[in-house]
Amino acid sequence: MLISQAIAQTVAQTGVLAAEAPAPWEAFALNMLLILTLVVMFYVLLIMPQQKRFKRHREMIDQLKKGDEIVTSGGFLGKIDKIKDGDDEVVIDLGNNVKVTALRSAIQNKAKAG
């Protein structure tokens, strides 16, 4: 028995016709709705949190002052010795009179007290 014959026999037995295919514009609208939903979810779940983290990091960097204990993205712990005005660099005292110059963007966060 062929599949089409089996389907015809099932329809004849149940008396229920298969649902008609949606109109082309309905299928297009459903596909566009799905794509729009995915774009919104992508924006809300990935882009917005990243923008918030970037904003908090920028605010933290702008509020740095001499004497703040920091952690660099390279893992160095130190205190800010000097902030160069008009420049994107800071001088970090790593201890034992070791001082390095780093970009502000290399500062990951402020060190936790204790």
XYZ file of C-alpha atoms in Angstrom:
114
model
C 0.000 0.000 0.000
C 1.326 3.402 -0.909
C 1.523 6.193 1.624
C -1.015 8.314 -0.242
C -3.456 5.404 -0.202
C -2.877 4.933 3.537
C -3.579 8.610 4.175
C -6.720 8.455 2.047
C -7.882 5.389 3.946
C -7.224 7.095 7.318
C -9.160 10.179 6.243
C -12.016 8.024 4.996
C -12.152 6.141 8.302
C -11.978 9.182 10.577
C -13.963 11.510 8.388
C -11.541 14.347 9.198
C -9.693 16.162 6.473
C -6.164 17.340 7.022
C -5.784 21.028 7.811
C -5.241 23.201 4.811
C -1.830 24.718 4.288
C -1.587 28.354 5.386
C -1.737 31.066 2.774
C 1.658 32.284 1.534
C 1.375 35.619 3.348
C 0.547 33.795 6.608
C 3.639 31.618 6.295
C 5.747 34.688 5.517
C 4.303 36.572 8.511
C 4.989 33.648 10.850
C 8.565 33.353 9.598
C 9.160 37.084 10.016
C 7.673 36.953 13.527
C 10.026 34.117 14.415
C 13.052 35.994 13.065
C 12.048 39.189 14.868
C 11.593 37.260 18.123
C 15.063 35.735 17.773
C 16.640 39.142 17.095
C 14.951 40.658 20.159
C 16.030 37.726 22.341
C 19.597 38.010 21.035
C 19.657 41.731 21.837
C 18.156 41.332 25.318
C 20.239 38.320 26.347
C 23.610 39.216 24.828
C 24.003 42.832 23.785
C 22.286 44.687 26.654
C 24.253 42.936 29.454
C 27.533 43.571 27.626
C 26.696 47.270 27.277
C 25.911 47.462 31.014
C 29.239 45.802 31.908
C 31.112 48.159 29.579
C 29.378 51.194 31.128
C 30.196 50.051 34.704
C 33.832 49.418 33.718
C 34.114 52.867 32.097
C 32.631 54.518 35.226
C 35.058 52.597 37.464
C 38.028 53.670 35.329
C 36.883 57.305 35.349
C 36.625 57.289 39.168
C 40.126 55.935 39.808
C 42.411 58.081 41.933
C 45.901 57.887 43.382
C 46.219 55.196 46.042
C 43.435 52.925 44.757
C 44.323 49.244 44.838
C 43.660 47.667 41.468
C 43.917 44.427 39.510
C 45.117 44.593 35.919
C 43.901 42.323 33.140
C 47.325 40.653 33.303
C 46.720 39.712 36.932
C 49.029 42.260 38.574
C 47.951 43.685 41.927
C 49.104 47.164 42.790
C 48.291 50.708 43.813
C 47.877 53.624 41.479
C 50.921 55.855 41.939
C 50.147 58.498 39.332
C 47.439 59.223 36.792
C 48.743 61.092 33.781
C 46.376 63.934 32.926
C 45.158 64.064 29.353
C 46.653 60.649 28.721
C 45.213 57.161 28.866
C 48.046 55.875 31.054
C 48.508 55.268 34.768
C 51.608 54.438 36.779
C 51.047 51.413 39.019
C 53.199 50.634 42.065
C 53.511 46.844 42.293
C 55.514 46.940 45.539
C 59.229 46.933 46.408
C 59.580 50.150 44.433
C 58.546 48.455 41.178
C 56.471 50.805 39.053
C 54.913 50.070 35.689
C 52.994 52.207 33.258
C 49.765 50.716 31.949
C 46.790 51.826 29.933
C 43.630 52.608 31.854
C 41.808 49.995 29.788
C 44.183 47.335 31.195
C 42.727 47.877 34.665
C 40.231 45.109 35.242
C 38.775 46.214 38.574
C 39.509 47.584 42.001
C 41.020 45.086 44.422
C 38.802 43.883 47.223
C 39.752 45.183 50.664
C 41.327 42.536 52.880
